[in-house]
XYZ file of C-alpha atoms in Angstrom:
464
model
C -25.007 37.428 -1.829
C -23.586 34.206 -1.543
C -20.436 33.532 0.552
C -18.381 31.075 -0.732
C -16.404 29.550 2.307
C -12.384 30.130 1.804
C -10.712 26.212 1.081
C -8.160 25.198 3.672
C -5.211 24.087 1.744
C -2.077 20.947 3.869
C 1.488 20.900 2.750
C 1.006 16.762 2.504
C 5.106 17.334 3.386
C 4.470 18.817 6.735
C 6.897 18.003 9.544
C 3.344 17.356 11.998
C 2.106 15.650 9.344
C 4.639 13.337 8.809
C 5.274 12.556 12.391
C 2.078 11.835 13.302
C -0.875 11.635 10.626
C -3.682 10.436 12.416
C -3.653 12.942 15.187
C -3.240 15.955 11.637
C -5.552 15.011 10.174
C -7.954 14.772 12.975
C -7.854 18.059 13.114
C -8.257 18.915 9.710
C -11.461 16.012 9.591
C -13.541 18.407 11.744
C -12.135 21.582 10.260
C -12.578 20.767 6.892
C -13.663 17.329 5.815
C -12.737 17.630 1.816
C -8.769 20.012 1.626
C -6.945 21.190 -1.419
C -3.652 19.308 -0.693
C 0.222 20.253 -1.991
C 3.224 18.304 -2.773
C 6.311 20.291 -4.422
C 5.861 19.491 -8.734
C 2.873 18.394 -8.179
C 0.103 19.981 -8.960
C -2.943 20.773 -6.286
C -5.533 18.162 -5.659
C -8.771 17.243 -3.185
C -7.840 15.345 -0.021
C -10.784 13.238 1.615
C -10.668 12.554 5.362
C -13.693 11.109 6.677
C -14.865 7.425 7.103
C -17.706 7.881 4.390
C -16.707 10.660 2.462
C -13.746 8.279 1.436
C -15.614 5.565 1.464
C -17.708 7.234 -1.539
C -14.087 8.472 -3.294
C -13.054 4.306 -3.513
C -16.243 2.649 -4.261
C -18.019 5.381 -7.087
C -17.914 4.211 -10.199
C -18.075 8.600 -11.125
C -14.209 8.475 -10.010
C -12.043 6.571 -11.614
C -8.043 5.844 -11.441
C -7.487 5.736 -14.761
C -6.929 9.462 -16.314
C -7.585 8.413 -19.885
C -11.428 7.175 -18.647
C -12.145 10.275 -17.592
C -13.328 11.187 -21.114
C -15.409 7.779 -21.076
C -14.581 4.334 -20.358
C -10.930 2.390 -21.686
C -11.506 -0.717 -23.532
C -9.789 -3.667 -22.189
C -7.586 -2.852 -24.805
C -6.230 -0.410 -22.401
C -5.849 3.843 -23.262
C -3.810 2.618 -25.713
C -4.130 0.701 -29.496
C -2.706 0.000 -32.481
C -2.473 3.892 -34.103
C -2.454 5.273 -31.192
C -0.973 8.474 -30.596
C 1.450 9.549 -27.562
C 2.592 12.981 -26.835
C 6.177 14.109 -26.753
C 5.971 13.395 -23.210
C 4.684 10.540 -22.525
C 0.977 10.441 -21.673
C -0.703 7.732 -23.853
C -3.714 9.271 -25.372
C -7.321 6.795 -26.602
C -6.982 7.340 -30.421
C -11.518 8.150 -30.043
C -10.424 11.575 -27.937
C -7.197 12.528 -29.893
C -9.188 12.316 -32.779
C -12.027 14.459 -30.790
C -10.031 16.621 -29.730
C -7.868 17.030 -32.662
C -3.729 16.432 -32.397
C -2.861 14.405 -29.286
C -1.147 16.971 -27.921
C -4.036 18.766 -27.458
C -6.337 15.183 -26.561
C -3.093 15.048 -23.780
C -4.393 18.890 -22.757
C -7.639 17.569 -22.215
C -6.571 15.178 -19.709
C -6.124 16.190 -15.999
C -2.685 15.687 -15.373
C -1.340 12.686 -14.052
C -0.969 13.442 -10.529
C 0.623 10.429 -9.520
C 3.666 9.886 -11.947
C 3.908 14.042 -10.930
C 4.405 12.658 -7.506
C 7.203 10.129 -8.250
C 8.735 12.770 -11.062
C 8.908 15.324 -7.930
C 11.052 12.408 -6.194
C 12.728 11.190 -8.484
C 11.476 9.340 -11.338
C 13.078 9.099 -15.179
C 11.046 9.975 -17.629
C 11.087 6.915 -19.295
C 9.348 4.821 -15.998
C 6.431 7.441 -16.184
C 4.863 4.634 -18.923
C 5.264 1.514 -16.660
C 4.277 3.199 -14.105
C 0.828 4.100 -15.961
C 0.457 0.844 -17.217
C 0.485 -1.323 -13.105
C -3.212 -1.765 -12.143
C -3.094 0.603 -9.493
C -3.910 3.173 -12.169
C -6.495 1.153 -14.246
C -10.307 0.891 -14.549
C -13.125 -0.789 -15.771
C -11.922 -4.477 -18.628
C -9.139 -3.498 -18.221
C -8.226 -3.580 -14.364
C -10.368 -6.849 -14.756
C -8.296 -8.119 -17.584
C -4.967 -7.349 -15.147
C -6.827 -8.391 -12.177
C -8.357 -11.434 -12.988
C -4.933 -12.601 -14.115
C -3.340 -13.288 -10.830
C -6.458 -12.644 -8.506
C -6.191 -17.170 -8.100
C -2.366 -16.699 -6.398
C -4.718 -14.137 -3.631
C -8.154 -15.977 -2.951
C -8.501 -17.156 0.398
C -8.004 -20.732 -0.124
C -4.653 -20.031 -2.091
C -3.824 -18.263 0.962
C -4.828 -20.215 3.766
C -2.359 -23.074 1.084
C 0.202 -21.332 1.779
C -0.162 -20.697 6.151
C 1.862 -23.907 6.599
C 4.731 -22.772 4.424
C 4.576 -19.361 6.207
C 4.665 -20.596 10.081
C 7.954 -22.524 9.322
C 9.568 -19.153 8.122
C 8.465 -17.304 10.712
C 9.869 -19.365 13.190
C 12.845 -19.825 11.311
C 13.237 -16.197 11.626
C 11.972 -15.508 14.604
C 14.592 -17.430 16.052
C 17.238 -16.437 14.785
C 16.547 -12.922 16.093
C 19.342 -13.582 18.480
C 22.204 -13.461 15.444
C 22.113 -10.401 15.140
C 22.049 -8.568 18.153
C 24.292 -5.728 19.412
C 26.645 -5.728 21.933
C 23.811 -3.858 24.016
C 21.759 -7.033 22.894
C 18.944 -4.318 21.142
C 18.057 -6.167 17.490
C 16.110 -4.190 15.231
C 12.996 -5.502 14.338
C 12.058 -3.825 11.638
C 15.033 -4.767 8.879
C 15.298 -8.283 10.527
C 12.152 -9.638 10.552
C 9.495 -7.638 9.441
C 10.654 -7.444 5.694
C 12.062 -10.319 5.716
C 9.323 -12.786 5.685
C 7.486 -10.949 3.022
C 9.858 -10.392 0.908
C 10.564 -14.350 0.750
C 6.834 -14.961 0.984
C 5.907 -12.509 -2.463
C 9.522 -13.830 -3.917
C 8.470 -17.967 -3.769
C 4.582 -16.592 -5.487
C 6.379 -15.375 -7.437
C 8.875 -17.838 -8.293
C 12.157 -15.493 -7.580
C 15.195 -17.125 -7.504
C 16.291 -16.535 -4.070
C 20.186 -15.099 -4.803
C 17.738 -11.982 -6.263
C 16.045 -11.168 -3.862
C 18.093 -8.883 -1.924
C 18.336 -6.877 -4.441
C 15.101 -7.079 -5.082
C 14.915 -6.173 -1.430
C 17.282 -3.501 -1.560
C 15.700 -1.754 -5.177
C 12.812 -1.561 -3.115
C 13.579 0.079 -0.177
C 14.533 3.165 -2.017
C 10.841 3.140 -2.957
C 9.893 3.447 0.748
C 11.406 5.434 1.611
C 9.891 7.802 -1.178
C 12.814 10.252 -2.460
C 16.388 10.685 -2.007
C 19.848 9.267 -3.224
C 19.466 6.003 -5.494
C 15.678 6.461 -6.135
C 16.178 7.159 -9.963
C 18.849 3.983 -10.449
C 16.975 1.994 -8.672
C 13.696 2.268 -10.530
C 15.551 1.800 -14.105
C 17.121 -1.847 -12.742
C 13.828 -2.645 -11.181
C 12.424 -2.689 -14.615
C 15.652 -4.074 -16.389
C 15.542 -7.027 -14.028
C 11.460 -7.776 -14.224
C 12.351 -7.719 -18.329
C 14.793 -10.060 -17.726
C 13.083 -12.210 -15.675
C 9.825 -12.288 -17.922
C 11.981 -13.249 -20.935
C 13.980 -15.963 -18.268
C 10.698 -17.547 -17.366
C 9.181 -17.340 -21.172
C 12.671 -19.588 -22.301
C 12.643 -21.954 -19.082
C 9.099 -22.348 -17.363
C 9.204 -22.894 -13.706
C 6.454 -23.191 -10.869
C 4.957 -19.530 -9.871
C 3.281 -16.557 -11.085
C 6.488 -15.275 -12.670
C 5.880 -17.733 -15.661
C 1.840 -17.343 -15.579
C 2.441 -13.443 -16.206
C 5.317 -14.200 -19.203
C 3.003 -17.527 -20.889
C 0.431 -13.889 -20.744
C 2.144 -11.881 -23.228
C 1.292 -10.606 -25.967
C -1.974 -12.609 -25.757
C -3.623 -10.866 -22.354
C -0.417 -8.283 -21.641
C 1.472 -6.511 -23.418
C 5.278 -6.241 -22.758
C 4.751 -2.981 -20.475
C 1.649 -4.118 -18.385
C 3.791 -7.009 -18.130
C 6.558 -5.639 -15.855
C 5.079 -2.996 -14.403
C 2.628 -5.782 -13.475
C 5.469 -7.827 -11.847
C 6.803 -4.174 -9.912
C 3.231 -3.707 -8.318
C 3.188 -7.639 -6.608
C 6.367 -7.447 -5.826
C 7.663 -3.790 -3.918
C 3.150 -3.801 -2.086
C 3.522 -7.628 -2.020
C 5.612 -7.001 0.459
C 6.610 -3.617 1.370
C 3.118 -3.033 3.165
C 3.214 -5.864 5.113
C 6.437 -4.810 7.016
C 5.456 -2.070 7.786
C 2.287 -3.097 9.742
C 4.247 -5.818 11.122
C 6.556 -2.802 12.652
C 3.947 -0.567 13.541
C 1.747 -4.030 15.292
C 4.209 -4.791 17.372
C 5.733 -1.007 18.124
C 1.861 -0.923 19.145
C 1.502 -3.757 20.776
C 4.848 -3.503 23.317
C 3.674 0.514 23.919
C 0.025 -0.905 25.074
C 0.508 -3.258 27.192
C -2.925 -3.826 28.311
C -3.437 -4.689 24.907
C -0.332 -7.170 24.849
C -1.764 -8.742 27.164
C -4.735 -9.822 25.689
C -3.256 -11.682 22.641
C -1.053 -13.215 24.970
C -3.481 -14.700 26.542
C -5.571 -15.329 23.749
C -3.706 -16.149 20.315
C -7.291 -16.471 18.964
C -7.302 -12.485 18.765
C -4.643 -12.385 16.523
C -7.048 -11.918 13.464
C -8.791 -9.457 14.931
C -6.246 -7.429 16.261
C -4.624 -7.372 13.090
C -7.920 -5.800 11.937
C -7.604 -2.637 14.859
C -3.651 -2.349 13.932
C -3.997 -2.046 10.381
C -7.178 0.172 11.230
C -5.185 1.936 14.171
C -1.507 2.832 12.869
C -1.532 1.306 9.602
C 0.934 1.815 6.678
C -0.623 3.783 4.121
C -1.370 7.427 4.766
C -3.269 8.033 1.402
C -4.947 6.075 -1.520
C -4.392 6.613 -4.739
C -5.694 9.625 -6.684
C -8.845 9.188 -8.271
C -10.746 11.150 -11.048
C -13.675 12.703 -11.008
C -15.493 12.179 -14.369
C -18.641 14.227 -14.000
C -19.080 17.139 -11.585
C -20.870 16.183 -8.465
C -20.609 17.106 -4.963
C -18.688 15.396 -1.996
C -18.541 16.959 1.667
C -21.152 19.046 0.806
C -17.831 20.384 -2.081
C -17.931 21.197 -6.094
C -15.674 18.449 -7.549
C -15.162 19.340 -10.930
C -14.743 16.725 -13.719
C -11.067 15.962 -13.571
C -10.117 16.933 -10.110
C -8.622 14.434 -8.631
C -9.461 13.356 -4.687
C -6.720 11.372 -2.537
C -8.835 8.919 -0.045
C -6.868 9.479 3.492
C -6.864 7.027 4.861
C -5.519 7.615 8.065
C -8.413 10.377 8.415
C -10.463 7.277 7.711
C -9.294 4.909 10.275
C -9.689 7.018 12.785
C -13.242 9.315 12.277
C -15.366 9.068 15.682
C -18.512 9.029 13.479
C -17.010 5.316 12.321
C -15.208 4.229 15.755
C -16.345 4.615 18.946
C -13.626 6.643 20.645
C -11.304 5.615 17.127
C -7.870 6.594 18.817
C -8.364 3.949 21.452
C -6.337 0.816 20.440
C -8.756 -1.763 21.123
C -7.773 -6.017 19.865
C -11.000 -6.557 20.693
C -12.932 -3.929 18.105
C -13.691 -6.648 15.494
C -13.240 -10.174 17.847
C -17.075 -10.763 16.558
C -16.654 -11.629 12.592
C -19.276 -10.571 10.133
C -21.725 -13.509 7.734
C -18.621 -13.543 5.884
C -16.395 -14.252 8.672
C -14.483 -10.921 8.215
C -13.681 -8.954 10.989
C -13.229 -5.764 9.212
C -14.280 -2.961 9.880
C -11.684 -0.525 8.684
C -10.354 0.894 5.248
C -6.829 -0.015 5.192
C -7.189 -2.222 2.687
C -8.646 0.006 0.856
C -13.122 -0.411 -0.616
C -14.753 -1.187 -3.613
C -13.460 -2.550 -6.864
C -9.762 -1.881 -6.261
C -9.820 -3.033 -2.442
C -5.868 -4.475 -2.041
C -5.947 -7.550 -4.724
C -3.099 -9.332 -1.471
C -5.244 -8.608 1.960
C -6.180 -12.030 2.372
C -2.158 -12.633 1.816
C -1.171 -9.353 3.954
C -3.604 -10.921 7.162
C -2.158 -14.191 7.337
C 1.325 -13.062 7.260
C 0.680 -10.335 9.650
C -1.614 -12.527 12.131
C 0.893 -15.642 11.946
C 4.308 -12.966 12.248
C 2.915 -11.447 15.542
C 2.086 -15.383 16.754
C 5.357 -16.189 16.546
C 7.409 -13.251 17.672
C 5.191 -13.361 21.190
C 5.198 -17.411 21.699
C 9.338 -17.341 21.584
C 9.702 -13.875 22.931
C 7.608 -13.898 26.354
C 9.808 -10.768 27.740
C 9.878 -8.936 24.127
C 9.945 -5.085 24.759
C 10.377 -2.058 23.331
C 14.732 -1.307 23.638
C 13.690 2.920 23.368
C 10.677 4.801 24.076
C 7.613 4.475 21.862
C 8.198 8.550 21.539
C 11.896 7.831 20.643
C 11.290 5.181 17.893
C 12.217 7.166 14.802
C 9.708 6.954 11.784
C 10.674 7.674 8.207
C 10.168 11.283 6.072
C 7.994 9.279 3.196
C 4.836 11.396 3.481
C 2.756 8.592 1.939
C 2.950 5.339 4.329
C 3.366 5.794 7.776
C 6.740 3.652 8.639
C 8.836 2.925 11.156
C 12.697 4.068 9.851
C 14.153 1.144 12.946
C 12.087 -0.942 15.744
C 14.916 -1.436 18.175
C 13.909 -4.516 20.583
C 15.141 -6.348 23.380
C 14.378 -10.364 22.629
C 14.649 -11.787 26.917
C 14.407 -15.477 27.169
C 13.597 -17.460 23.974
C 11.134 -19.829 24.392
C 11.409 -23.425 23.358
C 9.875 -24.424 20.365
C 7.589 -26.688 20.144
C 7.699 -30.214 19.743
């Protein structure tokens, strides 16, 4: 008689996971490389926590991001074509699948539950916003993914990002030197609100062509998403959709420089109206939120590890490698987008059935001793030697495979420039509280600081 090992179940909203996901997932990684995760309001799904298993989930073509692709490839036109049915619940169903399965309702029932949509519905997402979630680049595969990514990829190549560097450096210097203006009576400054977010928000808004007067509002709306749930999320999402639609119409009527005008011009030809809005939301939110978290987390980590901070101060040339190490050691993203098995398969010696969802836990993979020596040790020299392509990266913080982060080069450069400006401008920069007292946000999907109180010390003279 075969003995079936019990499957461990993990509540992803548990306090210890939110407080210290790296330790919690390290313990789970040794007990159960593949476990079942639960979130209130979401059907259970698998989580992979070991490095090699996470790489497999991210790159194996048998896993897809689009639930509609579980039963076969999705065309460049996406899962919905003219005349394709849709269920009353808003799930778009390919016409060929609906025909094979019977009614659209029957076809929808044959598809796995869209876990990301369930998560956002549980957080308070209005039902009418679900179509924008499904239409985004994060939920696309194959030809549809290539079509959407191809439209915006030229703005995020290494060469394009390098051309942005002088502007990013000027902004970082300006925002760093303005920090004393935000100090309280005790001389303490919140680095998250007044620096970590300001830089990437400005950069992505300039890249897109969003008017300066609109940017504070976009930052406020995005903050609701960063918190993950709570009052105001529903109205923020509705407002973001409406504002994105307005931006498209404005750019269509009055084309200008920036990626927004390019997307507006592609609507009706390369993009559907829903895809256009969804892609704008993807770019704005993902284009600054994770970078801001990385700058905050990374600054806190360096200030809590004086020996590593001293190495970077002594040799700023270490910053590119340091950013990759910080992305590995305290990266912003806990788990990636759930992916769905297109056939029965085995992962981590565990059967995964067709249609089952698996979430890759980046925080577990990036601390796996099977991939890194002494993974819990922060070492800014760990990735100091680039590979043949010139990359320092060995982590999975930016993902892996065809869905690897579109803006990885931009995020990396922004972090390098941000850390350089801070450390150069404030030689005595220090935490205003103990490392253990730094407050974290409650979002189980992102390990982020609610605030980072620091003391600036004496400001160094401006260069030149």
